[in-house]
PDB file of N, CA and C in Angstrom:
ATOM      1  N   UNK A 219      10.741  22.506   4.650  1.00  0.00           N
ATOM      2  CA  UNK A 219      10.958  22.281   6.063  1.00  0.00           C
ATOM      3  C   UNK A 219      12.413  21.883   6.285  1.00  0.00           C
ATOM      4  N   UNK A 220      13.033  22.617   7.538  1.00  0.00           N
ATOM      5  CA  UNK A 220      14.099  21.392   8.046  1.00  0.00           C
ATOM      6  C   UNK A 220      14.061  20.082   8.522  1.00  0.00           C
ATOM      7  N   UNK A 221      15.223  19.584   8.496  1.00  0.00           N
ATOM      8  CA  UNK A 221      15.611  18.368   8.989  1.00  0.00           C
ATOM      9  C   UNK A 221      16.436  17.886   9.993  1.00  0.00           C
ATOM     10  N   UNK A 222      15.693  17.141  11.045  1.00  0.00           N
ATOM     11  CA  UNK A 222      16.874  16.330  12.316  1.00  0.00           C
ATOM     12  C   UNK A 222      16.474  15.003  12.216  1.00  0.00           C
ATOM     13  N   UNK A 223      17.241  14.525  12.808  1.00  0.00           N
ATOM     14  CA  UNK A 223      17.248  12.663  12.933  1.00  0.00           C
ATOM     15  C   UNK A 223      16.862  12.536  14.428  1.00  0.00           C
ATOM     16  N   UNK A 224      16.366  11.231  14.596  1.00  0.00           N
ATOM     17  CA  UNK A 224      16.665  10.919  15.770  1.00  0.00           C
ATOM     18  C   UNK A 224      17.994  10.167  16.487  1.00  0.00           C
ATOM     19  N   UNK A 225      18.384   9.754  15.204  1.00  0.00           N
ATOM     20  CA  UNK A 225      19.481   9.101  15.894  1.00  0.00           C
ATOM     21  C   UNK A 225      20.544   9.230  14.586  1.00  0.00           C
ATOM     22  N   UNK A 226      21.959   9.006  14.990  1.00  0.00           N
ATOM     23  CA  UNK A 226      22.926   9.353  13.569  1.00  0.00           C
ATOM     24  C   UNK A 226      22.714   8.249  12.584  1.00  0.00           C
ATOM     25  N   UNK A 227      22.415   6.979  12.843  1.00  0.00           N
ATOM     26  CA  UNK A 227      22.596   5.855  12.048  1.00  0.00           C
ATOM     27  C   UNK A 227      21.146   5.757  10.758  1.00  0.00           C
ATOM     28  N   UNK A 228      19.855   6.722  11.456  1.00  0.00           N
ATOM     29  CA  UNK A 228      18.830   7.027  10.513  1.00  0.00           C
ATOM     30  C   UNK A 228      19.252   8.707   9.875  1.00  0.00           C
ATOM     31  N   UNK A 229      19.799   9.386   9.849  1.00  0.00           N
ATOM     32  CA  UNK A 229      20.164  10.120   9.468  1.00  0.00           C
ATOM     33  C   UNK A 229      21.397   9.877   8.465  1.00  0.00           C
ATOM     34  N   UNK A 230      22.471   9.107   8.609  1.00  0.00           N
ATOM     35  CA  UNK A 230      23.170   8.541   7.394  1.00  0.00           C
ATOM     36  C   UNK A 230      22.284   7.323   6.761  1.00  0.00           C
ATOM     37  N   UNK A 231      21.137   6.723   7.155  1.00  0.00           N
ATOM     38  CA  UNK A 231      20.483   6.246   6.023  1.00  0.00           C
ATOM     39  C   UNK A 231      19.604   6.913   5.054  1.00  0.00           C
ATOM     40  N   UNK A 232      19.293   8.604   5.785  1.00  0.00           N
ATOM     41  CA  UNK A 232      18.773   9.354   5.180  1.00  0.00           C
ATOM     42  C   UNK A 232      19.471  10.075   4.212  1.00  0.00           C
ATOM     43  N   UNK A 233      20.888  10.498   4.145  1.00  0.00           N
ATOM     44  CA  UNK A 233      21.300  10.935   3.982  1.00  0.00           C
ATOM     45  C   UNK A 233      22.490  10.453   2.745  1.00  0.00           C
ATOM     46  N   UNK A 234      22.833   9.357   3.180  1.00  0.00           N
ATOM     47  CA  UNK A 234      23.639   8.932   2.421  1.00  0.00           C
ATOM     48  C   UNK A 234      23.311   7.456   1.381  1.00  0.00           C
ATOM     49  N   UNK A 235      23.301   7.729  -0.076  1.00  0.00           N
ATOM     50  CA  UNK A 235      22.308   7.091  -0.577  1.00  0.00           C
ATOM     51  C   UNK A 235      23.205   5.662  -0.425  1.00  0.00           C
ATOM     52  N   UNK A 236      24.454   5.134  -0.992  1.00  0.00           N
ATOM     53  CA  UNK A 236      25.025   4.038  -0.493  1.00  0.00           C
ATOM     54  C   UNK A 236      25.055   3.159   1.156  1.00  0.00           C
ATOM     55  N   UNK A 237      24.657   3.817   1.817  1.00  0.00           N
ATOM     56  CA  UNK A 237      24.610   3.228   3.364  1.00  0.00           C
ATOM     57  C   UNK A 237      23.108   2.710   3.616  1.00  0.00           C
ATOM     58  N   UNK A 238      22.006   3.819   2.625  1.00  0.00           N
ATOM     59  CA  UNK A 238      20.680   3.167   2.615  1.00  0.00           C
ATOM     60  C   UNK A 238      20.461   2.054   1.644  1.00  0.00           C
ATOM     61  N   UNK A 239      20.968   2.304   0.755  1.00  0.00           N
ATOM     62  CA  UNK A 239      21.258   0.548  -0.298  1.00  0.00           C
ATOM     63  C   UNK A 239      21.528  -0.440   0.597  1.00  0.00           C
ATOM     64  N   UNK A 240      22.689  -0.274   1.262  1.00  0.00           N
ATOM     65  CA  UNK A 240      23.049  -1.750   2.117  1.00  0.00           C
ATOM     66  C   UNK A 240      22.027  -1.900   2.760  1.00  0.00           C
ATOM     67  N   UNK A 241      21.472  -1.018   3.767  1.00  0.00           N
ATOM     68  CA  UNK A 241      21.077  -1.223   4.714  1.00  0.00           C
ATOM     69  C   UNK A 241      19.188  -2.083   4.354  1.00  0.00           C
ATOM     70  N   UNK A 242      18.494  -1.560   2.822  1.00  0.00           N
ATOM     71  CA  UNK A 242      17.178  -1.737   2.732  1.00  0.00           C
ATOM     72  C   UNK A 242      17.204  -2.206   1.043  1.00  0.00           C
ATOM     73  N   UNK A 243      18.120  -1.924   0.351  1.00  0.00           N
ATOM     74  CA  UNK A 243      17.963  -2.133  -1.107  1.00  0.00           C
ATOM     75  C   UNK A 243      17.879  -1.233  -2.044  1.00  0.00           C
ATOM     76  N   UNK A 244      18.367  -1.124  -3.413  1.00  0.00           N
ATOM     77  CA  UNK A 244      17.829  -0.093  -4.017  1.00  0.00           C
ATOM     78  C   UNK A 244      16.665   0.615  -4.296  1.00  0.00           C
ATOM     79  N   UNK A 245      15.507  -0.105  -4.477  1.00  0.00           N
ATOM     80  CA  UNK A 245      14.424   0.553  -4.819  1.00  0.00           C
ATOM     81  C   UNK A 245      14.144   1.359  -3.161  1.00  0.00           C
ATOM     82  N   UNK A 246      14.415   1.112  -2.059  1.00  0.00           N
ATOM     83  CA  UNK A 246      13.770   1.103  -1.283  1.00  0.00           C
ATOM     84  C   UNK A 246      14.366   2.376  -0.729  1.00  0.00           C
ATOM     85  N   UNK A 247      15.850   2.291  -0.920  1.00  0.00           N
ATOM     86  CA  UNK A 247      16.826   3.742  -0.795  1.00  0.00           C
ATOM     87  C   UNK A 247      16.092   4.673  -1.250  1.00  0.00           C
ATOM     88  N   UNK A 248      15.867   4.381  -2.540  1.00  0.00           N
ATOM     89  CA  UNK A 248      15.633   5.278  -3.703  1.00  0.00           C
ATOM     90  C   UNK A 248      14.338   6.162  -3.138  1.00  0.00           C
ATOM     91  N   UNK A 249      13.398   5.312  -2.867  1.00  0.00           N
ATOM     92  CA  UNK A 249      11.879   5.852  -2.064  1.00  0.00           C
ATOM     93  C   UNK A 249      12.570   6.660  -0.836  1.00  0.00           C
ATOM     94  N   UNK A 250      13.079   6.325   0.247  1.00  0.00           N
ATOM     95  CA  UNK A 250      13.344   6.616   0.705  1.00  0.00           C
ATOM     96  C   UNK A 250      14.182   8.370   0.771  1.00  0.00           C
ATOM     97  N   UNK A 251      14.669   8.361  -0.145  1.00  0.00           N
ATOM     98  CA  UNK A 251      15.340   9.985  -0.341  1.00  0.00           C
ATOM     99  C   UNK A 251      14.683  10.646  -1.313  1.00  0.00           C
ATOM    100  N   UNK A 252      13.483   9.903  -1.817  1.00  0.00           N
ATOM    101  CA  UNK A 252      12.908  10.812  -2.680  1.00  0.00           C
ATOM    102  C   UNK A 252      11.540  11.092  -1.410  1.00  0.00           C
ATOM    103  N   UNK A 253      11.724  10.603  -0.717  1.00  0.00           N
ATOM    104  CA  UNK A 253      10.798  11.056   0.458  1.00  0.00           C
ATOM    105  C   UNK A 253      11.838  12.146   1.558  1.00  0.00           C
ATOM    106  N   UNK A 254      12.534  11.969   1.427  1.00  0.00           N
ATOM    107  CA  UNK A 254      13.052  13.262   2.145  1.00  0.00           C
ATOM    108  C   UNK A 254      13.310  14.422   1.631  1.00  0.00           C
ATOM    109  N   UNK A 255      13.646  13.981   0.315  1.00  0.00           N
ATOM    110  CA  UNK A 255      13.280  15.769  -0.931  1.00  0.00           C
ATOM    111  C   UNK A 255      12.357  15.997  -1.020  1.00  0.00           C
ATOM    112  N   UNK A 256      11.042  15.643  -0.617  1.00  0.00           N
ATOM    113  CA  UNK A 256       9.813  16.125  -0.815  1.00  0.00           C
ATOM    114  C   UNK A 256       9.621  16.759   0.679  1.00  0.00           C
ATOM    115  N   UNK A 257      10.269  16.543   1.516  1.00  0.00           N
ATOM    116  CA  UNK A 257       9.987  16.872   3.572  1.00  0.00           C
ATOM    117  C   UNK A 257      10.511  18.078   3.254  1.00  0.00           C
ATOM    118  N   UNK A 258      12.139  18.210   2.834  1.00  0.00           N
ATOM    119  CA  UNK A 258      13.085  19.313   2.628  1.00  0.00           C
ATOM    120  C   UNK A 258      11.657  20.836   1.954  1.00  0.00           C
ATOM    121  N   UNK A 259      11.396  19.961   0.925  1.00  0.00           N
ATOM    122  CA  UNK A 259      10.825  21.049  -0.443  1.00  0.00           C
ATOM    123  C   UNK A 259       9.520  21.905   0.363  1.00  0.00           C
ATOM    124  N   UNK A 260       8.669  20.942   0.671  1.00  0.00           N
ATOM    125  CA  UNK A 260       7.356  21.593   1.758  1.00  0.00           C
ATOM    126  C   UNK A 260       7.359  22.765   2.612  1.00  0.00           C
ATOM    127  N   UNK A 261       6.539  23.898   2.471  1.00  0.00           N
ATOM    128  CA  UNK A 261       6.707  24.425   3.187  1.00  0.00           C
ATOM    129  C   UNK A 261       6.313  24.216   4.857  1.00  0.00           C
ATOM    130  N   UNK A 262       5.482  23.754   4.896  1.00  0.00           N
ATOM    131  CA  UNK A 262       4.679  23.096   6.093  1.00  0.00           C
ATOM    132  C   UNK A 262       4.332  21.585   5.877  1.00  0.00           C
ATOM    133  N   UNK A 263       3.795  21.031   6.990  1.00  0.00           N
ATOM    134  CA  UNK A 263       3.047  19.392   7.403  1.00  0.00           C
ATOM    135  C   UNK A 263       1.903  19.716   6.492  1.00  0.00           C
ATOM    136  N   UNK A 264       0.892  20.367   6.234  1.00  0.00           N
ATOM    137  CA  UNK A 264      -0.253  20.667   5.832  1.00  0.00           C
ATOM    138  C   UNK A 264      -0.665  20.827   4.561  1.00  0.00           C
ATOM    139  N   UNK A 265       0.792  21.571   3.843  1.00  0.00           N
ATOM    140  CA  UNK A 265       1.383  21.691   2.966  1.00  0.00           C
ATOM    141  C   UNK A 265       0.950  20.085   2.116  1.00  0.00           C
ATOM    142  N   UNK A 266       2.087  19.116   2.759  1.00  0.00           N
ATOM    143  CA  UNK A 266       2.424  17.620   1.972  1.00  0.00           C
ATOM    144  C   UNK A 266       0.831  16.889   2.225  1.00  0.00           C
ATOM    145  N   UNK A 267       0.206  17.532   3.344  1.00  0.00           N
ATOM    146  CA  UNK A 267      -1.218  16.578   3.653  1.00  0.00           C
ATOM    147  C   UNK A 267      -2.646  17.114   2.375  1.00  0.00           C
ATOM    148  N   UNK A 268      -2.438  18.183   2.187  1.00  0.00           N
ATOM    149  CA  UNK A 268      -3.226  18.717   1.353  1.00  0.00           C
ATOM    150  C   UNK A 268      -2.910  18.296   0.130  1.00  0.00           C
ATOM    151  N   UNK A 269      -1.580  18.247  -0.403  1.00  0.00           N
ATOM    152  CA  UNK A 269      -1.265  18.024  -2.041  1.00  0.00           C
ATOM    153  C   UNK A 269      -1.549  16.505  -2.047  1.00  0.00           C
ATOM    154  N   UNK A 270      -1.080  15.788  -0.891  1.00  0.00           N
ATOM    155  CA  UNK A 270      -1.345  14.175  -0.371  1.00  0.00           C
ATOM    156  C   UNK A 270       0.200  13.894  -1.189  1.00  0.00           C
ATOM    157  N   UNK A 271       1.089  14.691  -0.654  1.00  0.00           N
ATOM    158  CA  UNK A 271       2.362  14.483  -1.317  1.00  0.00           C
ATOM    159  C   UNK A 271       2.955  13.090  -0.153  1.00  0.00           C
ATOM    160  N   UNK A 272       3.379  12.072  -1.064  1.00  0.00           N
ATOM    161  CA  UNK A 272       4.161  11.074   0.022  1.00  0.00           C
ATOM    162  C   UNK A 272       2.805  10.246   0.483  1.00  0.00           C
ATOM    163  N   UNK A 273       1.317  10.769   0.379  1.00  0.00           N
ATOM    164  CA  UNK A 273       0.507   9.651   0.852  1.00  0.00           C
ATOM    165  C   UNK A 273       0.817  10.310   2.319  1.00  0.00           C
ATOM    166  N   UNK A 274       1.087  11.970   2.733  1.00  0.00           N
ATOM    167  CA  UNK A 274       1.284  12.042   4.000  1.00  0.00           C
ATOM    168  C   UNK A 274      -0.310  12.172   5.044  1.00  0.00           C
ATOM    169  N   UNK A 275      -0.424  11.431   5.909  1.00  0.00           N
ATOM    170  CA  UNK A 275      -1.227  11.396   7.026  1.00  0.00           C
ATOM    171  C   UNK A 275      -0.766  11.558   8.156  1.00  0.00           C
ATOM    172  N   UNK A 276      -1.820  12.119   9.404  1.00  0.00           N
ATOM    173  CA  UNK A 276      -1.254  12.091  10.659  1.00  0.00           C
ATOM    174  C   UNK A 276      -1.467  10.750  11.609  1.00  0.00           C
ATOM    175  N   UNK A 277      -0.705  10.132  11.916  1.00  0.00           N
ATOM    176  CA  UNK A 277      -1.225   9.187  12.946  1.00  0.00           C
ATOM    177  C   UNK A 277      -1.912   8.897  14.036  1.00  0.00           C
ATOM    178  N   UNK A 278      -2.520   8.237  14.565  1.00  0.00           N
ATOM    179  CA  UNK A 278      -3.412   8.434  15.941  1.00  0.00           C
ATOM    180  C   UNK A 278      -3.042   7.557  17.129  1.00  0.00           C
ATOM    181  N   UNK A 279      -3.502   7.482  18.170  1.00  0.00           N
ATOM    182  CA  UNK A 279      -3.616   6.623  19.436  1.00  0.00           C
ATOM    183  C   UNK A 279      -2.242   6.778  19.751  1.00  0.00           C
ATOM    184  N   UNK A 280      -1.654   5.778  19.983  1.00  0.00           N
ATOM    185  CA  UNK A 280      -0.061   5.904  20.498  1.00  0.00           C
ATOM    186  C   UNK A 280       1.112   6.719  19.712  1.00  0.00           C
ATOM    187  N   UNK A 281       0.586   7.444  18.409  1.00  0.00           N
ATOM    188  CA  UNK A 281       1.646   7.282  17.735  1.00  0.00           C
ATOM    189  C   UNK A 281       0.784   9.138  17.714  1.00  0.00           C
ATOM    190  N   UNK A 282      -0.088   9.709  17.968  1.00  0.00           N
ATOM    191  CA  UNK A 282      -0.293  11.229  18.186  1.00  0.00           C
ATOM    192  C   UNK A 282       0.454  11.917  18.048  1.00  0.00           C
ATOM    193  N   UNK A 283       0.656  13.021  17.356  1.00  0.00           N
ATOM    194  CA  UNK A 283       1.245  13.774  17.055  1.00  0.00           C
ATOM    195  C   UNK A 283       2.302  13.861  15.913  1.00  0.00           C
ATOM    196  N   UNK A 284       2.896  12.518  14.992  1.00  0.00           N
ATOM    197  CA  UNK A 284       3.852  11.717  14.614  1.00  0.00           C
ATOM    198  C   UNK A 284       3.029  11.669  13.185  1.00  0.00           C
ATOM    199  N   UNK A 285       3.082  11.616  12.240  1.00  0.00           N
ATOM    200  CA  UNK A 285       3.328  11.716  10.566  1.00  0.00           C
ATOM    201  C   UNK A 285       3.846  10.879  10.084  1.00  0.00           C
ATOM    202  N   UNK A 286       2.641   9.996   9.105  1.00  0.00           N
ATOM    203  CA  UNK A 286       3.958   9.657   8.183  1.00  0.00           C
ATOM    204  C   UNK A 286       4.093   9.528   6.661  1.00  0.00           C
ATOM    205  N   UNK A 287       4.733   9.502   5.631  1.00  0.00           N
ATOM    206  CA  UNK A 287       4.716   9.281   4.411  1.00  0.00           C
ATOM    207  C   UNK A 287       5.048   8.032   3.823  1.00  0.00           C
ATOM    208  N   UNK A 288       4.351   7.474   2.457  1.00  0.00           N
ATOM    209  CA  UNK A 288       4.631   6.079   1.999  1.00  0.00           C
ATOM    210  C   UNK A 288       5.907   5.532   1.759  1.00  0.00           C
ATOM    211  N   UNK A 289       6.282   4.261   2.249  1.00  0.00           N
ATOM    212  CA  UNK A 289       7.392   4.330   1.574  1.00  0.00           C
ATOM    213  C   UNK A 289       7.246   3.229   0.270  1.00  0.00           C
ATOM    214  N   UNK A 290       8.024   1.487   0.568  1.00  0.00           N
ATOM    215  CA  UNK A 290       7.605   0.408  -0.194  1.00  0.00           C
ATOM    216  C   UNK A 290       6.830  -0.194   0.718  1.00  0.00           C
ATOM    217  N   UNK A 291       5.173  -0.416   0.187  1.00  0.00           N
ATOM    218  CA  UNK A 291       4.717  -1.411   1.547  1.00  0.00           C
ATOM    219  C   UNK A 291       5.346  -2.500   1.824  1.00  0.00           C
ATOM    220  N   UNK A 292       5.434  -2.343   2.815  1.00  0.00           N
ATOM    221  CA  UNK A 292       4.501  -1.897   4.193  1.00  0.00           C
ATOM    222  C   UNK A 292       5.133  -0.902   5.156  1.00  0.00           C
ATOM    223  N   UNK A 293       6.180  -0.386   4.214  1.00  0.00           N
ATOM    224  CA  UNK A 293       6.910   0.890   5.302  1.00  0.00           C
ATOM    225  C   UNK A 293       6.800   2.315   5.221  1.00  0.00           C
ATOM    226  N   UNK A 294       6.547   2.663   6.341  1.00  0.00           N
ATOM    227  CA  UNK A 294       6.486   4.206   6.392  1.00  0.00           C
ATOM    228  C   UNK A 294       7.650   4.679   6.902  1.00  0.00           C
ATOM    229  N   UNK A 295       7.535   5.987   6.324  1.00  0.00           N
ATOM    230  CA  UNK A 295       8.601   7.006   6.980  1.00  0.00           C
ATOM    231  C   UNK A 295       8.249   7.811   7.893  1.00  0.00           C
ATOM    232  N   UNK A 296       8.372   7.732   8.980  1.00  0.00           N
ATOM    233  CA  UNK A 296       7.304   8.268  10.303  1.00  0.00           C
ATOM    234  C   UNK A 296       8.330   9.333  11.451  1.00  0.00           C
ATOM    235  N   UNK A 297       7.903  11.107  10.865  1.00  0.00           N
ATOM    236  CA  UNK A 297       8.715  11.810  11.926  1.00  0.00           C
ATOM    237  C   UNK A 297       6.924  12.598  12.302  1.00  0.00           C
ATOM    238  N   UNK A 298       7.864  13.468  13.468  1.00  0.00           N
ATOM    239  CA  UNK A 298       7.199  14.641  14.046  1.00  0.00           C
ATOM    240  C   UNK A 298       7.348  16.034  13.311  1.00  0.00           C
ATOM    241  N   UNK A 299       6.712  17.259  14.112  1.00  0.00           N
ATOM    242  CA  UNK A 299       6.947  18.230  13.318  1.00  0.00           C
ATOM    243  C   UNK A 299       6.824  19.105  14.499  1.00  0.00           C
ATOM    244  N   UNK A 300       8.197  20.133  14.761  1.00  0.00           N
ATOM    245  CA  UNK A 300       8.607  21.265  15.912  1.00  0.00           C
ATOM    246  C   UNK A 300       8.332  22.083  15.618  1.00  0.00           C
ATOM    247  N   UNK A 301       7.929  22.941  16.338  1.00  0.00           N
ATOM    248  CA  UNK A 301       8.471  24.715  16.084  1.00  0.00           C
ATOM    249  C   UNK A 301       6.706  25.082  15.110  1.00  0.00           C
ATOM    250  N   UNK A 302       6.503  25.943  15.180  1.00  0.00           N
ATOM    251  CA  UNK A 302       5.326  27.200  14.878  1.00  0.00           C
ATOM    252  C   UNK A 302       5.448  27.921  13.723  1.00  0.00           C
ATOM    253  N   UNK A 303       6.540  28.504  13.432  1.00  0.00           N
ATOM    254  CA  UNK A 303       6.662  29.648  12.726  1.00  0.00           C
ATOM    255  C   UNK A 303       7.549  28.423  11.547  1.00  0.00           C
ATOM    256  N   UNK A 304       8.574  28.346  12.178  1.00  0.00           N
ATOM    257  CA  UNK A 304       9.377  27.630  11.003  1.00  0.00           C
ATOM    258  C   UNK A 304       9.364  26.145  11.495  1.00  0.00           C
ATOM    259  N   UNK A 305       8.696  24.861  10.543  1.00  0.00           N
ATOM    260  CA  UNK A 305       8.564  23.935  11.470  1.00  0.00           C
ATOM    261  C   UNK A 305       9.796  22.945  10.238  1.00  0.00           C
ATOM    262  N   UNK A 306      10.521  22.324  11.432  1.00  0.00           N
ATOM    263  CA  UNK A 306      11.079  21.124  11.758  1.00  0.00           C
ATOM    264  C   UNK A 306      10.678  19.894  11.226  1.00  0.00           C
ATOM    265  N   UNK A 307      11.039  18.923  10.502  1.00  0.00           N
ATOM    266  CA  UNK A 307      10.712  17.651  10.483  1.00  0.00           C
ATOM    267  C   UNK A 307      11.836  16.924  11.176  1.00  0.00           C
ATOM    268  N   UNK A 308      11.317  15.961  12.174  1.00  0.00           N
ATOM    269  CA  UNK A 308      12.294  15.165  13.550  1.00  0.00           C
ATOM    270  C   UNK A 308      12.039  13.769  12.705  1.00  0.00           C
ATOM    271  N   UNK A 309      12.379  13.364  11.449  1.00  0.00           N
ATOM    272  CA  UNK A 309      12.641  11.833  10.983  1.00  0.00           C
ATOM    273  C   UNK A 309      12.778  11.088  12.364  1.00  0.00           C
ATOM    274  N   UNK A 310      11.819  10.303  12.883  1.00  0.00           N
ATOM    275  CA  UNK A 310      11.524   8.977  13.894  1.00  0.00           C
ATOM    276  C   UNK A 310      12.266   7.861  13.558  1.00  0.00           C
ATOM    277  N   UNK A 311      11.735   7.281  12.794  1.00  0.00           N
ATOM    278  CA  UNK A 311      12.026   6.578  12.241  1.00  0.00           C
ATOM    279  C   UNK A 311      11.437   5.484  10.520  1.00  0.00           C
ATOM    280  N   UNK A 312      11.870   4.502  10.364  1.00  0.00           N
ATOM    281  CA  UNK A 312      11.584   3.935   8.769  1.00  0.00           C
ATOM    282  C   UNK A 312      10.837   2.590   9.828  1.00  0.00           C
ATOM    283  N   UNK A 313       9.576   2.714   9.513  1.00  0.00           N
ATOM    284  CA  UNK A 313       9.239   0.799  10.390  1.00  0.00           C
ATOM    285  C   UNK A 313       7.898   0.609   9.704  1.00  0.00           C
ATOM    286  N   UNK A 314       7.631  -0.800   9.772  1.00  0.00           N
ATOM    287  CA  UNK A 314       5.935  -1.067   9.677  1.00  0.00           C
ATOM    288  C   UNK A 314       5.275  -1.016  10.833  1.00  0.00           C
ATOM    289  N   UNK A 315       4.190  -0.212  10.927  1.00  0.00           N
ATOM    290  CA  UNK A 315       3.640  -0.253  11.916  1.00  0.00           C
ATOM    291  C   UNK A 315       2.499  -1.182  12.294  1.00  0.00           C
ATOM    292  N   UNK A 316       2.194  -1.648  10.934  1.00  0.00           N
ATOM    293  CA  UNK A 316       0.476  -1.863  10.819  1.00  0.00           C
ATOM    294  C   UNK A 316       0.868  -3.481  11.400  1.00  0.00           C
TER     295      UNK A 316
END
């Protein structure tokens, strides 16, 4: 799948493995971009839900439509998914929800 951010500052934490260290720690970086090489690698959402790659599930009630994969509990990595033919992963954001 591709990749967008929602915003630039989660996208250089996605992206850039020193800015996600500061920002969450090493181990947590580390989860963190090994969860976005697995979004990249997928061909589809259905794809990562079937292999149960990432621990990916869909979310419900307020959060409909929105995905997310494990990160260090208690955090998920929680995007959407665009487009039909060739789908999109929209990285939301990194939060606990529960």
């Amino acid at each position: 799948m591709d990749i967008t951010y929602k915003s630039n500052k989660l996208e250089k934490i996605c992206t850039n493995a020193t800015y996600a260290e500061r920002e969450y720690g090493n181990a947590m970086a580390e989860k963190i971009h090994m969860r976005i090489d697995q979004i990249k690698a997928a061909e589809n959402v259905e794809e990562m839900i079937q292999f149960r790659i990432g621990r990916c599930h869909p979310l419900k009630i307020s959060r409909k439509g929105q995905y997310a994969v494990d990160l260090i509990h208690p955090y998920r990595l929680v995007f959407r998914v665009d487009g039909r033919e060739i789908q999109i992963a929209n990285i939301m954001e990194i939060v606990d929800y529960h």
